[in-house]
Short mmCIF file of C-alpha atoms and ligand atoms in Angstrom, two decimals:
data_model
loop_
_atom_site.label_atom_id
_atom_site.label_comp_id
_atom_site.label_asym_id
_atom_site.label_seq_id
_atom_site.Cartn_x
_atom_site.Cartn_y
_atom_site.Cartn_z
CA UNK A 1 -13.29 -10.37 8.92
CA UNK A 2 -10.07 -10.71 7.03
CA UNK A 3 -7.78 -7.78 7.78
CA UNK A 4 -5.44 -6.79 4.96
CA UNK A 5 -2.49 -4.43 5.35
CA UNK A 6 -2.05 -2.64 2.06
CA UNK A 7 0.12 -0.27 0.07
CA UNK A 8 -0.81 0.77 -3.45
CA UNK A 9 -0.19 -0.98 -6.74
CA UNK A 10 0.95 -4.40 -5.51
CA UNK A 11 -1.77 -4.54 -2.88
CA UNK A 12 -4.42 -3.43 -5.37
CA UNK A 13 -3.94 -6.57 -7.47
CA UNK A 14 -4.10 -9.02 -4.58
CA UNK A 15 -7.08 -7.24 -3.03
CA UNK A 16 -8.94 -7.32 -6.32
CA UNK A 17 -8.32 -11.07 -6.35
CA UNK A 18 -9.53 -11.44 -2.77
CA UNK A 19 -12.66 -9.40 -3.50
CA UNK A 20 -13.33 -11.77 -6.36
CA UNK A 21 -12.89 -15.09 -4.54
CA UNK A 22 -14.57 -14.14 -1.29
CA UNK A 23 -17.37 -11.86 -0.12
CA UNK A 24 -15.87 -8.32 -0.40
CA UNK A 25 -17.72 -7.16 2.73
CA UNK A 26 -15.53 -9.60 4.66
CA UNK A 27 -12.43 -7.53 3.87
CA UNK A 28 -11.20 -4.86 6.28
CA UNK A 29 -8.34 -3.11 4.49
CA UNK A 30 -5.87 -0.95 6.39
CA UNK A 31 -4.18 1.36 3.89
CA UNK A 32 -0.85 3.16 4.03
CA UNK A 33 -1.00 6.96 4.22
CA UNK A 34 2.76 7.54 4.59
CA UNK A 35 2.94 8.83 1.02
CA UNK A 36 -0.03 11.19 1.31
CA UNK A 37 0.78 14.67 0.12
CA UNK A 38 -0.66 18.11 -0.36
CA UNK A 39 -0.64 18.95 -4.02
CA UNK A 40 -2.23 22.04 -5.56
CA UNK A 41 -3.95 22.58 -2.22
CA UNK A 42 -5.53 19.13 -2.23
CA UNK A 43 -5.10 16.16 0.10
CA UNK A 44 -3.93 13.27 -2.08
CA UNK A 45 -3.77 9.70 -0.71
CA UNK A 46 -2.05 7.73 -3.49
CA UNK A 47 -2.22 4.28 -1.88
CA UNK A 48 -5.81 4.54 -0.64
CA UNK A 49 -6.81 5.70 -4.12
CA UNK A 50 -5.03 2.87 -5.95
CA UNK A 51 -6.87 0.34 -3.77
CA UNK A 52 -10.21 2.14 -4.15
CA UNK A 53 -9.89 2.43 -7.92
CA UNK A 54 -8.82 -1.20 -8.26
CA UNK A 55 -11.77 -2.48 -6.23
CA UNK A 56 -14.14 -0.15 -8.11
CA UNK A 57 -12.84 -1.47 -11.45
CA UNK A 58 -11.55 1.99 -12.39
CA UNK A 59 -7.78 1.61 -12.01
CA UNK A 60 -5.57 2.37 -14.98
CA UNK A 61 -3.75 -0.94 -15.38
CA UNK A 62 -0.96 0.34 -17.57
CA UNK A 63 0.11 3.12 -15.24
CA UNK A 64 -0.84 1.27 -12.05
CA UNK A 65 -2.32 4.49 -10.61
CA UNK A 66 -5.15 6.85 -11.42
CA UNK A 67 -8.34 6.34 -13.36
CA UNK A 68 -8.48 4.40 -16.62
CA UNK A 69 -8.94 6.56 -19.76
CA UNK A 70 -8.43 9.71 -17.71
CA UNK A 71 -7.48 12.97 -19.41
CA UNK A 72 -4.90 15.51 -18.21
CA UNK A 73 -6.35 18.88 -19.27
CA UNK A 74 -6.02 20.40 -15.80
CA UNK A 75 -2.40 19.24 -15.58
CA UNK A 76 -1.62 20.91 -18.93
CA UNK A 77 -3.30 24.11 -17.78
CA UNK A 78 -1.32 24.03 -14.52
CA UNK A 79 1.88 23.58 -16.51
CA UNK A 80 0.95 26.61 -18.61
CA UNK A 81 0.57 28.83 -15.55
CA UNK A 82 3.91 27.64 -14.24
CA UNK A 83 2.84 25.21 -11.51
CA UNK A 84 4.86 22.11 -10.69
CA UNK A 85 3.55 19.12 -12.61
CA UNK A 86 5.95 16.28 -11.81
CA UNK A 87 3.23 14.65 -9.71
CA UNK A 88 0.56 13.90 -12.27
CA UNK A 89 -3.15 14.04 -11.50
CA UNK A 90 -5.76 13.18 -14.11
CA UNK A 91 -8.99 15.11 -14.48
CA UNK A 92 -11.31 12.42 -13.13
CA UNK A 93 -8.80 11.56 -10.42
CA UNK A 94 -8.90 15.24 -9.39
CA UNK A 95 -12.56 14.87 -8.43
CA UNK A 96 -11.52 12.30 -5.81
CA UNK A 97 -8.97 14.67 -4.29
CA UNK A 98 -11.37 17.63 -4.40
CA UNK A 99 -14.06 15.53 -2.71
CA UNK A 100 -11.63 14.26 -0.05
CA UNK A 101 -10.27 17.75 0.63
CA UNK A 102 -13.78 19.23 0.94
CA UNK A 103 -14.84 16.47 3.33
CA UNK A 104 -11.74 17.04 5.47
CA UNK A 105 -12.22 20.80 5.40
CA UNK A 106 -15.81 20.34 6.60
CA UNK A 107 -14.41 18.59 9.67
CA UNK A 108 -14.58 14.97 8.54
CA UNK A 109 -11.79 12.54 9.36
CA UNK A 110 -9.66 10.78 6.76
CA UNK A 111 -11.42 7.55 7.77
CA UNK A 112 -14.79 9.13 6.98
CA UNK A 113 -13.57 10.65 3.73
CA UNK A 114 -12.00 7.35 2.62
CA UNK A 115 -15.20 5.47 3.39
CA UNK A 116 -17.35 8.03 1.58
CA UNK A 117 -15.20 7.89 -1.56
CA UNK A 118 -15.09 4.09 -1.60
CA UNK A 119 -18.83 3.82 -1.08
CA UNK A 120 -19.60 6.38 -3.78
CA UNK A 121 -17.52 4.36 -6.24
CA UNK A 122 -19.29 1.11 -5.34
CA UNK A 123 -16.54 -0.55 -3.29
CA UNK A 124 -18.03 -3.08 -0.88
CA UNK A 125 -14.88 -3.91 1.08
CA UNK A 126 -14.17 -1.71 4.09
CA UNK A 127 -11.13 0.52 3.48
CA UNK A 128 -9.63 2.65 6.24
CA UNK A 129 -6.40 4.63 6.50
CA UNK A 130 -3.88 3.33 9.04
CA UNK A 131 -4.43 6.56 10.99
CA UNK A 132 -6.37 9.81 10.85
CA UNK A 133 -3.23 11.55 12.08
CA UNK A 134 -0.51 12.63 9.65
CA UNK A 135 2.39 10.19 9.28
CA UNK A 136 4.84 10.99 6.48
CA UNK A 137 7.48 8.65 5.12
CA UNK A 138 10.70 10.56 4.53
CA UNK A 139 13.91 9.25 3.06
CA UNK A 140 17.38 10.53 3.78
CA UNK A 141 19.17 10.08 0.49
CA UNK A 142 22.41 11.10 -1.17
CA UNK A 143 20.26 13.94 -2.57
CA UNK A 144 19.01 15.08 0.86
CA UNK A 145 15.71 14.43 2.65
CA UNK A 146 12.86 13.54 0.30
CA UNK A 147 9.21 12.74 0.78
CA UNK A 148 8.16 9.37 -0.61
CA UNK A 149 6.61 10.87 -3.74
CA UNK A 150 9.59 13.17 -4.34
CA UNK A 151 11.85 10.11 -4.19
CA UNK A 152 9.56 7.83 -6.16
CA UNK A 153 8.08 10.11 -8.81
CA UNK A 154 10.25 13.21 -9.10
CA UNK A 155 13.63 11.52 -8.61
CA UNK A 156 12.56 8.16 -10.09
CA UNK A 157 14.13 6.30 -7.13
CA UNK A 158 17.62 7.25 -8.33
CA UNK A 159 19.26 8.58 -5.11
CA UNK A 160 20.81 6.09 -2.71
CA UNK A 161 18.72 5.70 0.44
CA UNK A 162 20.52 6.04 3.76
CA UNK A 163 17.60 6.14 6.19
CA UNK A 164 13.81 5.92 6.21
CA UNK A 165 11.69 7.60 8.88
CA UNK A 166 7.96 7.77 9.48
CA UNK A 167 7.55 11.39 10.59
CA UNK A 168 4.74 11.84 13.09
CA UNK A 169 4.22 8.14 13.73
CA UNK A 170 4.96 8.25 17.50
CA UNK A 171 2.05 10.64 18.05
CA UNK A 172 -0.36 8.92 15.64
CA UNK A 173 -3.26 6.75 16.76
CA UNK A 174 -4.61 3.85 14.72
CA UNK A 175 -7.76 4.78 12.80
CA UNK A 176 -11.01 3.82 14.55
CA UNK A 177 -11.69 0.10 14.32
CA UNK A 178 -8.21 -0.96 13.20
CA UNK A 179 -6.98 -2.48 16.47
CA UNK A 180 -10.33 -4.20 17.13
CA UNK A 181 -10.41 -5.60 13.61
CA UNK A 182 -6.93 -7.10 14.03
CA UNK A 183 -7.79 -8.46 17.48
CA UNK A 184 -10.92 -10.25 16.26
CA UNK A 185 -9.86 -11.09 12.70
CA UNK A 186 -10.08 -14.61 11.34
CA UNK A 187 -6.92 -13.86 9.37
CA UNK A 188 -4.45 -11.07 8.72
CA UNK A 189 -3.11 -10.71 5.18
CA UNK A 190 -0.04 -8.60 4.47
CA UNK A 191 -0.29 -7.72 0.79
CA UNK A 192 2.69 -7.99 -1.57
CA UNK A 193 3.51 -4.35 -0.91
CA UNK A 194 6.79 -2.60 -0.30
CA UNK A 195 7.74 -3.72 3.26
CA UNK A 196 9.61 -0.48 4.02
CA UNK A 197 7.51 2.28 2.48
CA UNK A 198 4.04 0.72 2.28
CA UNK A 199 3.73 -1.69 5.23
CA UNK A 200 6.45 -0.07 7.40
CA UNK A 201 4.42 3.11 8.01
CA UNK A 202 1.37 1.05 9.07
CA UNK A 203 3.48 -0.94 11.56
CA UNK A 204 4.94 2.33 12.90
CA UNK A 205 1.57 3.54 14.19
CA UNK A 206 1.66 2.71 17.92
CA UNK A 207 -0.79 -0.04 18.81
CA UNK A 208 -0.90 -1.78 15.43
CA UNK A 209 2.24 -3.88 15.90
CA UNK A 210 1.10 -4.84 19.42
CA UNK A 211 -2.29 -5.91 18.05
CA UNK A 212 -0.59 -8.03 15.38
CA UNK A 213 1.65 -9.66 17.96
CA UNK A 214 -1.32 -10.50 20.21
CA UNK A 215 -4.04 -11.53 17.80
CA UNK A 216 -4.76 -15.26 17.60
CA UNK A 217 -5.45 -14.79 13.87
CA UNK A 218 -2.87 -16.31 11.53
CA UNK A 219 -0.81 -13.70 9.67
CA UNK A 220 0.00 -14.47 6.05
CA UNK A 221 2.16 -12.25 3.84
CA UNK A 222 2.78 -12.40 0.11
CA UNK A 223 6.35 -11.64 -0.93
CA UNK A 224 6.76 -8.63 -3.24
CA UNK A 225 10.25 -9.96 -3.95
CA UNK A 226 10.42 -12.66 -6.61
CA UNK A 227 13.68 -14.22 -7.76
CA UNK A 228 15.91 -11.77 -5.89
CA UNK A 229 14.23 -8.58 -7.04
CA UNK A 230 11.07 -6.57 -6.59
CA UNK A 231 8.38 -7.27 -9.17
CA UNK A 232 8.28 -3.49 -9.61
CA UNK A 233 9.48 -0.39 -7.77
CA UNK A 234 12.24 0.20 -5.21
CA UNK A 235 11.45 -2.49 -2.62
CA UNK A 236 14.84 -4.16 -3.23
CA UNK A 237 16.76 -0.93 -2.72
CA UNK A 238 14.80 -0.11 0.44
CA UNK A 239 15.10 -3.57 2.00
CA UNK A 240 18.85 -3.36 1.41
CA UNK A 241 18.93 0.13 2.98
CA UNK A 242 17.28 -1.44 6.06
CA UNK A 243 19.98 -4.10 6.14
CA UNK A 244 17.53 -6.79 5.06
CA UNK A 245 18.09 -9.42 2.42
CA UNK A 246 16.40 -8.76 -0.95
CA UNK A 247 14.54 -12.06 -0.77
CA UNK A 248 11.46 -13.62 0.82
CA UNK A 249 13.64 -14.15 3.90
CA UNK A 250 14.30 -10.40 4.12
CA UNK A 251 10.58 -9.74 3.71
CA UNK A 252 9.74 -12.21 6.49
CA UNK A 253 12.30 -10.57 8.76
CA UNK A 254 10.60 -7.19 8.24
CA UNK A 255 7.50 -8.82 9.74
CA UNK A 256 9.16 -10.61 12.62
CA UNK A 257 8.05 -11.97 15.06
CA UNK A 258 4.33 -11.93 14.31
CA UNK A 259 4.30 -13.36 10.77
CA UNK A 260 3.19 -16.99 10.56
CA UNK A 261 3.26 -17.78 6.85
CA UNK A 262 4.91 -16.31 3.77
CA UNK A 263 3.60 -17.01 0.30
CA UNK A 264 6.51 -16.87 -2.14
CA UNK A 265 7.18 -17.70 -5.75
CA UNK A 266 8.55 -21.02 -6.97
CA UNK A 267 11.74 -19.21 -8.00
CA UNK A 268 12.46 -18.77 -4.30
CA UNK A 269 11.49 -22.24 -3.11
CA UNK A 270 15.07 -22.86 -1.92
CA UNK A 271 14.48 -20.35 0.90
CA UNK A 272 11.92 -22.57 2.61
CA UNK A 273 14.41 -24.09 5.06
CA UNK A 274 15.86 -20.72 6.08
CA UNK A 275 12.34 -19.38 6.63
CA UNK A 276 11.51 -22.43 8.71
CA UNK A 277 14.55 -21.73 10.90
CA UNK A 278 13.15 -18.22 11.39
CA UNK A 279 9.86 -19.73 12.52
CA UNK A 280 7.98 -18.81 9.34
CA UNK A 281 6.09 -21.41 7.33
CA UNK A 282 6.35 -20.94 3.58
CA UNK A 283 3.85 -21.67 0.85
CA UNK A 284 5.13 -21.82 -2.71
CA UNK A 285 2.85 -20.53 -5.47
CA UNK A 286 2.97 -18.53 -8.67
CA UNK A 287 3.36 -15.09 -7.04
CA UNK A 288 3.06 -13.00 -10.22
CA UNK A 289 -0.28 -11.38 -11.06
CA UNK A 290 -0.27 -10.29 -14.69
CA UNK A 291 -4.07 -10.60 -15.01
CA UNK A 292 -7.32 -11.10 -13.15
CA UNK A 293 -7.13 -14.88 -13.26
CA UNK A 294 -3.69 -14.81 -11.63
CA UNK A 295 -4.95 -12.35 -8.99
CA UNK A 296 -7.81 -14.70 -8.09
CA UNK A 297 -5.50 -17.73 -8.07
CA UNK A 298 -3.03 -16.11 -5.68
CA UNK A 299 -5.87 -14.79 -3.50
CA UNK A 300 -7.15 -18.38 -3.11
CA UNK A 301 -3.68 -19.55 -2.10
CA UNK A 302 -3.53 -16.79 0.52
CA UNK A 303 -6.94 -17.66 1.98
CA UNK A 304 -6.04 -21.31 2.11
CA UNK A 305 -2.69 -20.53 3.78
CA UNK A 306 -4.64 -18.54 6.38
CA UNK A 307 -7.04 -21.41 6.94
CA UNK A 308 -9.92 -19.23 5.78
CA UNK A 309 -12.54 -20.49 3.36
CA UNK A 310 -13.12 -18.66 0.10
P1 GDP H 1 3.10 1.33 -4.16
O1 GDP H 1 2.71 2.21 -3.01
O2 GDP H 1 2.42 1.68 -5.44
O3 GDP H 1 4.57 1.08 -4.28
O4 GDP H 1 2.39 -0.04 -3.83
P2 GDP H 1 2.75 -1.37 -3.11
O5 GDP H 1 3.80 -1.19 -2.08
O6 GDP H 1 1.47 -2.04 -2.73
O7 GDP H 1 3.26 -2.18 -4.34
C1 GDP H 1 4.58 -2.26 -4.75
C2 GDP H 1 5.11 -3.66 -4.53
O8 GDP H 1 4.27 -4.61 -5.17
C3 GDP H 1 6.48 -3.84 -5.13
O9 GDP H 1 7.38 -4.13 -4.10
C4 GDP H 1 6.32 -5.02 -6.11
O10 GDP H 1 7.41 -5.89 -6.06
C5 GDP H 1 5.04 -5.67 -5.66
N1 GDP H 1 4.29 -6.29 -6.75
C6 GDP H 1 3.78 -5.69 -7.83
N2 GDP H 1 3.17 -6.60 -8.63
C7 GDP H 1 3.30 -7.82 -8.02
C8 GDP H 1 2.89 -9.14 -8.35
O11 GDP H 1 2.27 -9.40 -9.38
N3 GDP H 1 3.23 -10.14 -7.46
C9 GDP H 1 3.95 -9.89 -6.32
N4 GDP H 1 4.24 -10.92 -5.51
N5 GDP H 1 4.34 -8.64 -5.98
C10 GDP H 1 4.02 -7.62 -6.82
#
């Protein structure tokens, strides 16, 4: 199997490419749950859902989250009764959260619920949460402590970030199958996700980092930073808050010492020597994925860099 560590929107594009250029059943995707939240009484897993919807061909491309052509009648009705509506859930999207919450309430694990949702939507890749235990990314900002979604959606990433913690991580166990999958993988792919708030929480689950350090499988990451800034979102701000360079070099350092290869854009080709000094091989490719063809092209580069056949 090819193990992929994944956040939400950036990961979704690369994973869709991988599912197109190789047999989807070969993919074992470990998804971030650090930005899961309880909203209107429901368990919402934004990153798992973005990946599921993308692989099911349902993702709304313009927003980057939720279901394409969704309506927001429930949201409007919730607004009318005075509920908070800064976190937006579409009507079809709601069915996913209702289904997940009912499965969890009936005693199922998040791994089981995630698998059931993916299967029902026709996803052939295996998608599991990093852990069945709650781990919550929290940011200490100039506006106080915020959950990831409060920072990202409600505050639109405006406050300065002073510290990032993964609440609950020390006590969390990797989801069933994760450590074994990493140990026996033919390759590990770190998607072009936010290193601090999408991949960081996965690495914070005890046992995962150790498995990555020990596995003989090559580890290949795709840089979410292109030309000195994030393609989208606050990755630049968060890398800087961690004291890391906003560059492929900073990304590689977030994955030290287990990362073997970093795929980065041509705009950053000058960093190759510095990466080499850090013990990381670099592969230069067009790292932007504006459409399906670009997703497939980059996915092929990643497989090749990992020595895996398409
Ligand atoms: P989130 O949970 O929705 O923030 O999802 P991710 O962490 O998976 O995705 C956000 C990251 O994806 C950002 O840091 C972006 O810079 C990166 N990203 C988005 N689109 C692209 C792309 O086309 N190419 C690359 N290399 N990175 C991208």
